Every structure is written in C-alpha cells, then in structure tokens.
Amino acid sequence: MNNIQAQDKNSQFCVLNETQEKEPLKVIKNNYRNNINSDYTEKIEELDKAFKYSSNSNYYWSAPELSLLYGTPLYEAASPSQKIALNHLYWVSQYNFTALAETETIHYNQITGGCFSAMGGDYETIARQLEHESVQERSHIHAFYKVNYQTMKALLGKQAFIKPLKNKLEQPSWVSSQLPTYQYNTLRFLSKMMLKGKEQYYSQYLKKFEEEDKLSKLSNGFFHGRGFIPQSLLRFFALNWGSSPFLSSQYYTLRYMGNMLLKNIEYSIYAYFKKLQKQGEFVPVPTAISHYHLLDEAFHTTTSLFLARDVYKLLPKPTAYEKIVVNLAIYLIQTNNFNGLSGVVNKRCFKDDRSLMADIFKLLQSPLFGMSTQEALHWMEKCFCHEHEGYHLSAKSYQRLLSELRRFGDNLDYLWPINREMRVMASGGSIDQAIKNNIKTFKDFSSSVAHA
Ligand SMILES: [Fe+2]
Ligand SMILES: [Fe+2]
C-alpha cells in the first residue's frame, strides 16, 4: 500500500506537453459552449407544455419495431389499436427508465463536479458543464413524466398506478437494502486509507451530502431501469466517485455505457422523426421530445466520452486500488445491465425477469387486453418461452451494442480483460440461453401467481 501511495504522490497532473494536455479539455470547453448556445432543452420544455395524450393517441410514436411485445405471437394477434397502445407503452417504459437514470445522474454530476472544481484551472469548465447538464436533465425528466403519466392513465386507467401483485413478485432478486452501517464504515475507512494523499480533491458536494446523511438515502441507482450497482454497495461507490481525479473521470466510463444504451433506442426514434418530417406528416409530441433529447444528450455523451477516454490520461496514474474500484463497477454493470436478451422488449440488454413478467401480466389483465389470469399466462408462455422474431431482433441490436462497447473498451488500458472485451455481456447473447432462462423464470412466476 505504501508503494501505491508513494507512486501517487510522485505523479503530477501535467505529464504531457502543453498541446497534448489541452486537447481533450479544449473539446470539453467547445462542447460546453455549443451546449449553452443550443436550444434543444427549450424545445423540449415547449413540447412538454403542449402535450395532450388525446392529440397524439392515434399515431405511432416510433417505428412499430419499438413496441412492447413486437415480434411475438401476441403482437401478431393484437388489433390495430392495441398495436398503437403497445407502441406508446414501449416509449413510456423506456423513458420511465431514462427519467430514473437521469435523476441518478444529477447526483453523480454534482459529486464528481465537486472533484473537478477542486482540481481548478481548466478543469473548472468540466464542473460547469456538469452543472448545466443537471439543469437540462431536470427539464427532460419533467417532460418524460408528463407524457408517461397521461399515457398510462389513458391506456391503463388508474390501476396502472396500483401494484396488483405482492412486491415480492416484482422485485429483482439482487435489489437489497444498504449494507449495515458498520460494514459500510469499514469500507469507507478502507477507501479513505487507499486514497490517502488525495484529500484536496475530495468533492465538497460529497462532503455536504455525507454531513447531511444523504448518502445513506441514495435511492437504488437506476441505470436505464436497473441499479447499475446493487443498492448495498451504492454508498461505497458514490463515496469513491467524488474522492479522486481518476475515479471522478472514470465514473464517466459507466455513464458513457448508459449513454450508449439509450442512444441505441433513441436514434431509431430520431430517424423516425426525420422520416415523418421529410414526408410532411404529423409528428407526435413524444417523437419530437425523443428527437430533441437525442440532440441534447449528444452533448452529454461527448462529456462522458472525453472524460472517460481522454481526460484520465492527463491525470496522475491510477493506483491499484482505483483500478479495482472502476473495474469492479464495470463488472457489476455487465452482470446487472448487459447480461442477456429480452424476448418481449426490443433493444433491452438484460434478461427478462420476474419484474418484467409482472408488468406484462398486469398489462394483459388491464382493460386494454382484458384477459383472465389463465389467458394472460397462456400468452405469456407463448411469448417468453418459444423462439420468435422478437428474440432475433433483440439479438441483432445486442450484438451491435456489444461491438460498440468493445471498441470503446479498447481505449481504456487499465481495464481487466473481462471488462475490455465485455465478456459477461458477450456470454448473454444467445437466443437459446435466453429462452432457457425464461422458461425457468416463467415457471417460478406462474407458480407465484397461483399462490398470490
Ligand atoms: Fe436527458
Ligand atoms: Fe444526459
């Protein structure tokens, strides 16, 4: 450990010559300026104000492939109005995840921003960009919730907001409560010891957050729908992201993975917007929100990419401890968020689970489909447990995202091979395996329903 500390103390910020050093920071400054000068957030705010579900209800909001259950036998049997509803519900489900992820992002922008501020000089610009991004996220989140609330109410009625099944049926198994305080304190002590000599970079926001005891109240970090890190370790990672320049910059490796996951979906809606516009057709408000959101998020993705891929090379070399923290986080992201194919939600990159099955069950029993328990389970078995087009579509987009993330990983020399090559994600790309997993999960789910 002494060697690690000594190595860190001997490292300097400016290890590169002036031109090399400034390049990524210049890009971040330009990105910040372009972001300030853009009006995409304002466009989203206008769309948010104007949105009324009734004026958008008869139109597809994206290509039919982006509909819940697309490619399944149930989709084939659905009526035209049910198909439109499934298209709207896909949008709702994705942007519900996005809103949760962006709520989380606001905290981490501030936690890491505090560290960049402490570094001073040109690094201050990064903190300002992150603050600006947080303001934009608040407008995005508001718009998503407005559309989602009205859409859910119109399509599923008030029961959409009531949980019909016991929580036990819906909760993914890895969601658990925080570590007991004494265990967290041990990890905290370990972090502090391993990060000795970096106290001057400790995020002031993080300090305040700790003093107000808010760290323990961090909600399960949603990373496009799921906590990217199990709840029990959330405080530990939050503490680390704001504690050293390297860890602050490498939080953005995780964020970049999240950015790519959303882009994987949103770019298709962006293309749909362009097609409608070109043909002079009506553009539904949610389609336009996605279009401007993609443009706004392009600034955020640039921030993530440059911080993750380039800025860390300007910083003191990471210690063994810092490398372990980031690698562990990426490994956990793979196991929780990039771990398999879905048969019923196109472009979702994690396995179908009981939580999703509970949502589909609720949907099939809603007035939209009006199925009995037996009918709902019968259709679910057909959709989850047998090969169909939906699985093939999912497999294609899964492989595309896998290649993109591997390309990105090639730039990060400190990654463990399992992370650089995204081996956990790669091992989850088989359709046969996804069906096998779903047969087992569905069996558990249907027996839970029988005993509920
Ligand atoms: Fe956003
Ligand atoms: Fe963002």
PDB file of C-alpha atoms in Angstrom, residues 96-343:
ATOM      1  CA  ASN A  96     -39.515   5.819 -17.288  1.00  0.00           C
ATOM      2  CA  PHE A  97     -36.120   4.103 -17.085  1.00  0.00           C
ATOM      3  CA  THR A  98     -34.453   7.152 -18.591  1.00  0.00           C
ATOM      4  CA  ALA A  99     -36.080   9.531 -16.095  1.00  0.00           C
ATOM      5  CA  LEU A 100     -34.877   7.355 -13.205  1.00  0.00           C
ATOM      6  CA  ALA A 101     -31.387   7.130 -14.676  1.00  0.00           C
ATOM      7  CA  GLU A 102     -31.222  10.889 -15.176  1.00  0.00           C
ATOM      8  CA  THR A 103     -32.366  11.540 -11.614  1.00  0.00           C
ATOM      9  CA  GLU A 104     -29.390   9.484 -10.524  1.00  0.00           C
ATOM     10  CA  THR A 105     -27.099  11.255 -12.983  1.00  0.00           C
ATOM     11  CA  ILE A 106     -27.851  14.620 -11.383  1.00  0.00           C
ATOM     12  CA  HIS A 107     -26.316  13.404  -8.095  1.00  0.00           C
ATOM     13  CA  TYR A 108     -23.212  11.986  -9.721  1.00  0.00           C
ATOM     14  CA  ASN A 109     -22.711  15.080 -11.875  1.00  0.00           C
ATOM     15  CA  GLN A 110     -22.562  17.045  -8.641  1.00  0.00           C
ATOM     16  CA  ILE A 111     -20.453  14.547  -6.731  1.00  0.00           C
ATOM     17  CA  THR A 112     -17.814  14.336  -9.477  1.00  0.00           C
ATOM     18  CA  GLY A 113     -18.194  18.020 -10.400  1.00  0.00           C
ATOM     19  CA  GLY A 114     -17.008  18.854  -6.867  1.00  0.00           C
ATOM     20  CA  CYS A 115     -13.810  16.949  -7.526  1.00  0.00           C
ATOM     21  CA  PHE A 116     -13.158  18.736 -10.852  1.00  0.00           C
ATOM     22  CA  SER A 117     -13.775  22.095  -9.164  1.00  0.00           C
ATOM     23  CA  ALA A 118     -11.177  21.191  -6.543  1.00  0.00           C
ATOM     24  CA  MET A 119      -8.690  20.498  -9.349  1.00  0.00           C
ATOM     25  CA  GLY A 120      -9.132  24.122 -10.507  1.00  0.00           C
ATOM     26  CA  GLY A 121      -7.885  25.716 -13.724  1.00  0.00           C
ATOM     27  CA  ASP A 122      -9.354  24.341 -16.930  1.00  0.00           C
ATOM     28  CA  TYR A 123     -10.985  21.509 -15.003  1.00  0.00           C
ATOM     29  CA  GLU A 124     -13.479  24.058 -13.631  1.00  0.00           C
ATOM     30  CA  THR A 125     -15.138  24.067 -17.070  1.00  0.00           C
ATOM     31  CA  ILE A 126     -15.972  20.404 -16.623  1.00  0.00           C
ATOM     32  CA  ALA A 127     -17.772  21.174 -13.360  1.00  0.00           C
ATOM     33  CA  ARG A 128     -19.737  23.973 -15.068  1.00  0.00           C
ATOM     34  CA  GLN A 129     -20.718  21.709 -17.975  1.00  0.00           C
ATOM     35  CA  LEU A 130     -21.888  19.066 -15.498  1.00  0.00           C
ATOM     36  CA  GLU A 131     -23.986  21.632 -13.622  1.00  0.00           C
ATOM     37  CA  HIS A 132     -25.537  22.735 -16.882  1.00  0.00           C
ATOM     38  CA  GLU A 133     -26.286  19.134 -17.807  1.00  0.00           C
ATOM     39  CA  SER A 134     -28.088  18.659 -14.491  1.00  0.00           C
ATOM     40  CA  VAL A 135     -30.344  21.640 -15.222  1.00  0.00           C
ATOM     41  CA  GLN A 136     -31.148  20.130 -18.620  1.00  0.00           C
ATOM     42  CA  GLU A 137     -31.863  16.727 -17.068  1.00  0.00           C
ATOM     43  CA  ARG A 138     -34.494  18.299 -14.808  1.00  0.00           C
ATOM     44  CA  SER A 139     -36.388  19.575 -17.868  1.00  0.00           C
ATOM     45  CA  HIS A 140     -36.011  16.213 -19.607  1.00  0.00           C
ATOM     46  CA  ILE A 141     -37.309  14.320 -16.577  1.00  0.00           C
ATOM     47  CA  HIS A 142     -40.313  16.639 -16.271  1.00  0.00           C
ATOM     48  CA  ALA A 143     -41.264  16.081 -19.916  1.00  0.00           C
ATOM     49  CA  PHE A 144     -40.897  12.294 -19.668  1.00  0.00           C
ATOM     50  CA  TYR A 145     -43.090  12.099 -16.579  1.00  0.00           C
ATOM     51  CA  LYS A 146     -45.748  14.353 -18.093  1.00  0.00           C
ATOM     52  CA  VAL A 147     -46.062  12.140 -21.191  1.00  0.00           C
ATOM     53  CA  ASN A 148     -45.849   8.952 -19.166  1.00  0.00           C
ATOM     54  CA  TYR A 149     -48.468   9.918 -16.628  1.00  0.00           C
ATOM     55  CA  GLN A 150     -51.068  10.948 -19.194  1.00  0.00           C
ATOM     56  CA  THR A 151     -50.374   7.946 -21.405  1.00  0.00           C
ATOM     57  CA  MET A 152     -50.559   5.383 -18.624  1.00  0.00           C
ATOM     58  CA  LYS A 153     -53.756   6.927 -17.290  1.00  0.00           C
ATOM     59  CA  ALA A 154     -55.389   6.977 -20.722  1.00  0.00           C
ATOM     60  CA  LEU A 155     -54.351   3.452 -21.701  1.00  0.00           C
ATOM     61  CA  LEU A 156     -54.451   1.526 -18.471  1.00  0.00           C
ATOM     62  CA  GLY A 157     -56.604   3.642 -16.170  1.00  0.00           C
ATOM     63  CA  LYS A 158     -55.916   4.324 -12.512  1.00  0.00           C
ATOM     64  CA  GLN A 159     -54.992   0.699 -11.891  1.00  0.00           C
ATOM     65  CA  ALA A 160     -51.744   1.346 -13.786  1.00  0.00           C
ATOM     66  CA  PHE A 161     -50.509   3.163 -10.703  1.00  0.00           C
ATOM     67  CA  ILE A 162     -51.501   0.453  -8.251  1.00  0.00           C
ATOM     68  CA  LYS A 163     -49.296  -2.557  -7.734  1.00  0.00           C
ATOM     69  CA  PRO A 164     -51.530  -5.564  -8.305  1.00  0.00           C
ATOM     70  CA  LEU A 165     -49.127  -8.178  -7.054  1.00  0.00           C
ATOM     71  CA  LYS A 166     -47.131  -8.513  -3.915  1.00  0.00           C
ATOM     72  CA  ASN A 167     -43.855  -6.640  -4.105  1.00  0.00           C
ATOM     73  CA  LYS A 168     -42.102  -9.944  -3.699  1.00  0.00           C
ATOM     74  CA  LEU A 169     -43.153 -10.918  -7.210  1.00  0.00           C
ATOM     75  CA  GLU A 170     -41.773  -7.814  -8.820  1.00  0.00           C
ATOM     76  CA  GLN A 171     -38.552  -7.098  -7.045  1.00  0.00           C
ATOM     77  CA  PRO A 172     -35.429  -8.255  -8.900  1.00  0.00           C
ATOM     78  CA  SER A 173     -33.540 -10.608  -6.608  1.00  0.00           C
ATOM     79  CA  TRP A 174     -30.363  -8.521  -6.470  1.00  0.00           C
ATOM     80  CA  VAL A 175     -32.168  -5.455  -5.084  1.00  0.00           C
ATOM     81  CA  SER A 176     -31.391  -5.467  -1.401  1.00  0.00           C
ATOM     82  CA  SER A 177     -31.062  -2.905   1.301  1.00  0.00           C
ATOM     83  CA  GLN A 178     -27.925  -0.990   2.179  1.00  0.00           C
ATOM     84  CA  LEU A 179     -25.040  -2.662   3.899  1.00  0.00           C
ATOM     85  CA  PRO A 180     -25.298  -2.365   7.668  1.00  0.00           C
ATOM     86  CA  THR A 181     -23.628   0.850   8.811  1.00  0.00           C
ATOM     87  CA  TYR A 182     -20.661  -0.911  10.460  1.00  0.00           C
ATOM     88  CA  GLN A 183     -19.858  -2.743   7.215  1.00  0.00           C
ATOM     89  CA  TYR A 184     -20.138   0.463   5.226  1.00  0.00           C
ATOM     90  CA  ASN A 185     -17.919   2.232   7.761  1.00  0.00           C
ATOM     91  CA  THR A 186     -15.286  -0.470   7.287  1.00  0.00           C
ATOM     92  CA  LEU A 187     -15.364   0.020   3.517  1.00  0.00           C
ATOM     93  CA  ARG A 188     -15.323   3.787   3.998  1.00  0.00           C
ATOM     94  CA  PHE A 189     -12.265   3.509   6.214  1.00  0.00           C
ATOM     95  CA  LEU A 190     -10.571   1.318   3.609  1.00  0.00           C
ATOM     96  CA  SER A 191     -11.343   3.814   0.814  1.00  0.00           C
ATOM     97  CA  LYS A 192     -10.008   6.726   2.824  1.00  0.00           C
ATOM     98  CA  MET A 193      -6.841   4.823   3.594  1.00  0.00           C
ATOM     99  CA  MET A 194      -6.325   3.784  -0.038  1.00  0.00           C
ATOM    100  CA  LEU A 195      -6.989   7.307  -1.282  1.00  0.00           C
ATOM    101  CA  LYS A 196      -4.648   8.960   1.197  1.00  0.00           C
ATOM    102  CA  GLY A 197      -2.872  11.961  -0.310  1.00  0.00           C
ATOM    103  CA  LYS A 198      -5.855  12.927  -2.480  1.00  0.00           C
ATOM    104  CA  GLU A 199      -7.839  14.736   0.228  1.00  0.00           C
ATOM    105  CA  GLN A 200      -7.529  18.055  -1.566  1.00  0.00           C
ATOM    106  CA  TYR A 201      -9.683  16.712  -4.413  1.00  0.00           C
ATOM    107  CA  TYR A 202     -12.459  15.482  -2.171  1.00  0.00           C
ATOM    108  CA  SER A 203     -15.749  16.728  -3.625  1.00  0.00           C
ATOM    109  CA  GLN A 204     -17.316  19.455  -1.496  1.00  0.00           C
ATOM    110  CA  TYR A 205     -20.720  18.342  -2.697  1.00  0.00           C
ATOM    111  CA  LEU A 206     -19.964  14.833  -1.495  1.00  0.00           C
ATOM    112  CA  LYS A 207     -18.783  16.218   1.851  1.00  0.00           C
ATOM    113  CA  LYS A 208     -22.051  18.127   2.283  1.00  0.00           C
ATOM    114  CA  PHE A 209     -24.017  15.095   1.166  1.00  0.00           C
ATOM    115  CA  GLU A 210     -22.269  12.973   3.792  1.00  0.00           C
ATOM    116  CA  GLU A 211     -22.691  15.575   6.529  1.00  0.00           C
ATOM    117  CA  GLU A 212     -26.411  15.728   5.849  1.00  0.00           C
ATOM    118  CA  ASP A 213     -26.502  11.925   5.925  1.00  0.00           C
ATOM    119  CA  LYS A 214     -27.937  11.845   2.407  1.00  0.00           C
ATOM    120  CA  LEU A 215     -25.515   9.252   1.131  1.00  0.00           C
ATOM    121  CA  SER A 216     -27.335   6.533   3.027  1.00  0.00           C
ATOM    122  CA  LYS A 217     -30.599   7.693   1.495  1.00  0.00           C
ATOM    123  CA  LEU A 218     -29.465   7.464  -2.130  1.00  0.00           C
ATOM    124  CA  SER A 219     -32.148   5.569  -3.958  1.00  0.00           C
ATOM    125  CA  ASN A 220     -31.187   2.453  -5.789  1.00  0.00           C
ATOM    126  CA  GLY A 221     -29.157   3.932  -8.613  1.00  0.00           C
ATOM    127  CA  PHE A 222     -31.223   3.336 -11.666  1.00  0.00           C
ATOM    128  CA  PHE A 223     -29.126   2.829 -14.711  1.00  0.00           C
ATOM    129  CA  HIS A 224     -31.591   2.714 -17.536  1.00  0.00           C
ATOM    130  CA  GLY A 225     -34.069   0.863 -15.462  1.00  0.00           C
ATOM    131  CA  ARG A 226     -31.929  -1.023 -13.009  1.00  0.00           C
ATOM    132  CA  GLY A 227     -29.471  -0.083 -10.400  1.00  0.00           C
ATOM    133  CA  PHE A 228     -26.117  -0.220 -12.102  1.00  0.00           C
ATOM    134  CA  ILE A 229     -24.660  -1.201  -8.787  1.00  0.00           C
ATOM    135  CA  PRO A 230     -26.559  -3.245  -6.197  1.00  0.00           C
ATOM    136  CA  GLN A 231     -28.134  -0.983  -3.603  1.00  0.00           C
ATOM    137  CA  SER A 232     -25.928  -2.421  -0.891  1.00  0.00           C
ATOM    138  CA  LEU A 233     -22.760  -1.016  -2.492  1.00  0.00           C
ATOM    139  CA  LEU A 234     -24.178   2.282  -3.688  1.00  0.00           C
ATOM    140  CA  ARG A 235     -22.813   4.426  -0.852  1.00  0.00           C
ATOM    141  CA  PHE A 236     -19.387   2.891  -1.237  1.00  0.00           C
ATOM    142  CA  PHE A 237     -19.169   3.713  -4.948  1.00  0.00           C
ATOM    143  CA  ALA A 238     -20.710   7.179  -4.531  1.00  0.00           C
ATOM    144  CA  LEU A 239     -18.021   7.928  -1.964  1.00  0.00           C
ATOM    145  CA  ASN A 240     -15.292   6.836  -4.368  1.00  0.00           C
ATOM    146  CA  TRP A 241     -16.530   8.746  -7.431  1.00  0.00           C
ATOM    147  CA  GLY A 242     -16.032  12.028  -5.599  1.00  0.00           C
ATOM    148  CA  SER A 243     -12.730  11.202  -3.941  1.00  0.00           C
ATOM    149  CA  SER A 244     -10.004  11.340  -6.577  1.00  0.00           C
ATOM    150  CA  PRO A 245      -9.476  12.832 -10.044  1.00  0.00           C
ATOM    151  CA  PHE A 246      -9.088   9.393 -11.643  1.00  0.00           C
ATOM    152  CA  LEU A 247     -12.225   7.962 -10.047  1.00  0.00           C
ATOM    153  CA  SER A 248     -14.244  11.083 -10.873  1.00  0.00           C
ATOM    154  CA  SER A 249     -13.209  10.888 -14.509  1.00  0.00           C
ATOM    155  CA  GLN A 250     -13.857   7.157 -14.681  1.00  0.00           C
ATOM    156  CA  TYR A 251     -17.381   7.406 -13.329  1.00  0.00           C
ATOM    157  CA  TYR A 252     -17.916   8.622 -16.911  1.00  0.00           C
ATOM    158  CA  THR A 253     -16.965   5.236 -18.302  1.00  0.00           C
ATOM    159  CA  LEU A 254     -20.095   3.956 -16.608  1.00  0.00           C
ATOM    160  CA  ARG A 255     -22.124   6.938 -17.740  1.00  0.00           C
ATOM    161  CA  TYR A 256     -20.920   6.502 -21.316  1.00  0.00           C
ATOM    162  CA  MET A 257     -22.178   2.903 -21.261  1.00  0.00           C
ATOM    163  CA  GLY A 258     -25.563   4.244 -20.141  1.00  0.00           C
ATOM    164  CA  ASN A 259     -25.484   6.926 -22.838  1.00  0.00           C
ATOM    165  CA  MET A 260     -24.862   4.259 -25.489  1.00  0.00           C
ATOM    166  CA  LEU A 261     -27.678   2.097 -24.193  1.00  0.00           C
ATOM    167  CA  LEU A 262     -30.159   4.954 -24.547  1.00  0.00           C
ATOM    168  CA  LYS A 263     -28.760   6.053 -27.898  1.00  0.00           C
ATOM    169  CA  ASN A 264     -29.307   2.517 -29.142  1.00  0.00           C
ATOM    170  CA  ILE A 265     -33.057   3.128 -28.751  1.00  0.00           C
ATOM    171  CA  GLU A 266     -33.341   6.862 -29.216  1.00  0.00           C
ATOM    172  CA  TYR A 267     -31.513   7.041 -32.510  1.00  0.00           C
ATOM    173  CA  SER A 268     -34.266   4.904 -34.094  1.00  0.00           C
ATOM    174  CA  ILE A 269     -36.910   7.389 -32.884  1.00  0.00           C
ATOM    175  CA  TYR A 270     -34.764  10.265 -34.150  1.00  0.00           C
ATOM    176  CA  ALA A 271     -34.682   8.598 -37.592  1.00  0.00           C
ATOM    177  CA  TYR A 272     -38.467   8.112 -37.436  1.00  0.00           C
ATOM    178  CA  PHE A 273     -38.882  11.857 -36.696  1.00  0.00           C
ATOM    179  CA  LYS A 274     -36.758  12.711 -39.732  1.00  0.00           C
ATOM    180  CA  LYS A 275     -38.814  10.381 -41.928  1.00  0.00           C
ATOM    181  CA  LEU A 276     -42.118  11.932 -40.841  1.00  0.00           C
ATOM    182  CA  GLN A 277     -40.747  15.419 -41.299  1.00  0.00           C
ATOM    183  CA  LYS A 278     -39.462  14.608 -44.790  1.00  0.00           C
ATOM    184  CA  GLN A 279     -42.830  13.181 -45.801  1.00  0.00           C
ATOM    185  CA  GLY A 280     -44.631  16.238 -44.371  1.00  0.00           C
ATOM    186  CA  GLU A 281     -46.586  14.073 -41.941  1.00  0.00           C
ATOM    187  CA  PHE A 282     -47.797  14.867 -38.430  1.00  0.00           C
ATOM    188  CA  VAL A 283     -45.032  14.495 -35.839  1.00  0.00           C
ATOM    189  CA  PRO A 284     -46.363  13.286 -32.467  1.00  0.00           C
ATOM    190  CA  VAL A 285     -45.068  15.247 -29.476  1.00  0.00           C
ATOM    191  CA  PRO A 286     -43.269  12.255 -27.849  1.00  0.00           C
ATOM    192  CA  THR A 287     -41.441  11.586 -31.140  1.00  0.00           C
ATOM    193  CA  ALA A 288     -40.277  15.211 -31.169  1.00  0.00           C
ATOM    194  CA  ILE A 289     -39.231  15.018 -27.498  1.00  0.00           C
ATOM    195  CA  SER A 290     -37.067  11.978 -28.310  1.00  0.00           C
ATOM    196  CA  HIS A 291     -35.583  13.798 -31.291  1.00  0.00           C
ATOM    197  CA  TYR A 292     -34.536  16.856 -29.258  1.00  0.00           C
ATOM    198  CA  HIS A 293     -33.482  14.694 -26.339  1.00  0.00           C
ATOM    199  CA  LEU A 294     -31.059  12.797 -28.557  1.00  0.00           C
ATOM    200  CA  LEU A 295     -29.587  16.124 -29.675  1.00  0.00           C
ATOM    201  CA  ASP A 296     -29.285  17.416 -26.092  1.00  0.00           C
ATOM    202  CA  GLU A 297     -27.825  14.126 -24.917  1.00  0.00           C
ATOM    203  CA  ALA A 298     -25.206  14.254 -27.670  1.00  0.00           C
ATOM    204  CA  PHE A 299     -23.508  16.994 -25.593  1.00  0.00           C
ATOM    205  CA  HIS A 300     -23.666  14.782 -22.510  1.00  0.00           C
ATOM    206  CA  THR A 301     -22.307  11.793 -24.427  1.00  0.00           C
ATOM    207  CA  THR A 302     -19.385  13.911 -25.611  1.00  0.00           C
ATOM    208  CA  THR A 303     -18.671  14.888 -21.999  1.00  0.00           C
ATOM    209  CA  SER A 304     -18.778  11.229 -20.930  1.00  0.00           C
ATOM    210  CA  LEU A 305     -16.580  10.078 -23.793  1.00  0.00           C
ATOM    211  CA  PHE A 306     -13.842  12.673 -23.349  1.00  0.00           C
ATOM    212  CA  LEU A 307     -13.752  12.359 -19.581  1.00  0.00           C
ATOM    213  CA  ALA A 308     -13.690   8.575 -19.720  1.00  0.00           C
ATOM    214  CA  ARG A 309     -11.375   8.076 -22.688  1.00  0.00           C
ATOM    215  CA  ASP A 310      -9.033  11.085 -22.753  1.00  0.00           C
ATOM    216  CA  VAL A 311      -9.036  13.212 -19.621  1.00  0.00           C
ATOM    217  CA  TYR A 312      -7.832  10.393 -17.378  1.00  0.00           C
ATOM    218  CA  LYS A 313      -4.613  10.272 -19.396  1.00  0.00           C
ATOM    219  CA  LEU A 314      -3.846  13.811 -18.170  1.00  0.00           C
ATOM    220  CA  LEU A 315      -4.221  12.795 -14.549  1.00  0.00           C
ATOM    221  CA  PRO A 316      -1.859  11.025 -12.153  1.00  0.00           C
ATOM    222  CA  LYS A 317      -1.615   7.335 -12.985  1.00  0.00           C
ATOM    223  CA  PRO A 318      -4.301   5.333 -11.157  1.00  0.00           C
ATOM    224  CA  THR A 319      -3.306   3.322  -8.138  1.00  0.00           C
ATOM    225  CA  ALA A 320      -4.058  -0.400  -7.948  1.00  0.00           C
ATOM    226  CA  TYR A 321      -6.967   0.421  -5.632  1.00  0.00           C
ATOM    227  CA  GLU A 322      -8.509   2.933  -8.062  1.00  0.00           C
ATOM    228  CA  LYS A 323      -8.254   0.441 -10.918  1.00  0.00           C
ATOM    229  CA  ILE A 324     -10.000  -2.192  -8.821  1.00  0.00           C
ATOM    230  CA  VAL A 325     -12.876   0.168  -7.944  1.00  0.00           C
ATOM    231  CA  VAL A 326     -13.620   1.055 -11.575  1.00  0.00           C
ATOM    232  CA  ASN A 327     -13.199  -2.487 -12.838  1.00  0.00           C
ATOM    233  CA  LEU A 328     -15.482  -3.811 -10.133  1.00  0.00           C
ATOM    234  CA  ALA A 329     -18.132  -1.223 -11.050  1.00  0.00           C
ATOM    235  CA  ILE A 330     -17.963  -2.111 -14.756  1.00  0.00           C
ATOM    236  CA  TYR A 331     -18.143  -5.799 -13.940  1.00  0.00           C
ATOM    237  CA  LEU A 332     -21.256  -5.182 -11.831  1.00  0.00           C
ATOM    238  CA  ILE A 333     -22.789  -3.141 -14.644  1.00  0.00           C
ATOM    239  CA  GLN A 334     -22.266  -6.011 -17.011  1.00  0.00           C
ATOM    240  CA  THR A 335     -23.815  -8.540 -14.660  1.00  0.00           C
ATOM    241  CA  ASN A 336     -26.824  -6.308 -13.896  1.00  0.00           C
ATOM    242  CA  ASN A 337     -27.452  -4.374 -17.085  1.00  0.00           C
ATOM    243  CA  PHE A 338     -25.791  -6.063 -20.040  1.00  0.00           C
ATOM    244  CA  ASN A 339     -26.434  -9.677 -19.260  1.00  0.00           C
ATOM    245  CA  GLY A 340     -28.829 -11.101 -21.846  1.00  0.00           C
ATOM    246  CA  LEU A 341     -31.566 -10.783 -24.422  1.00  0.00           C
ATOM    247  CA  SER A 342     -35.210  -9.946 -23.978  1.00  0.00           C
ATOM    248  CA  GLY A 343     -37.892 -11.761 -25.944  1.00  0.00           C
TER     249      GLY A 343
END
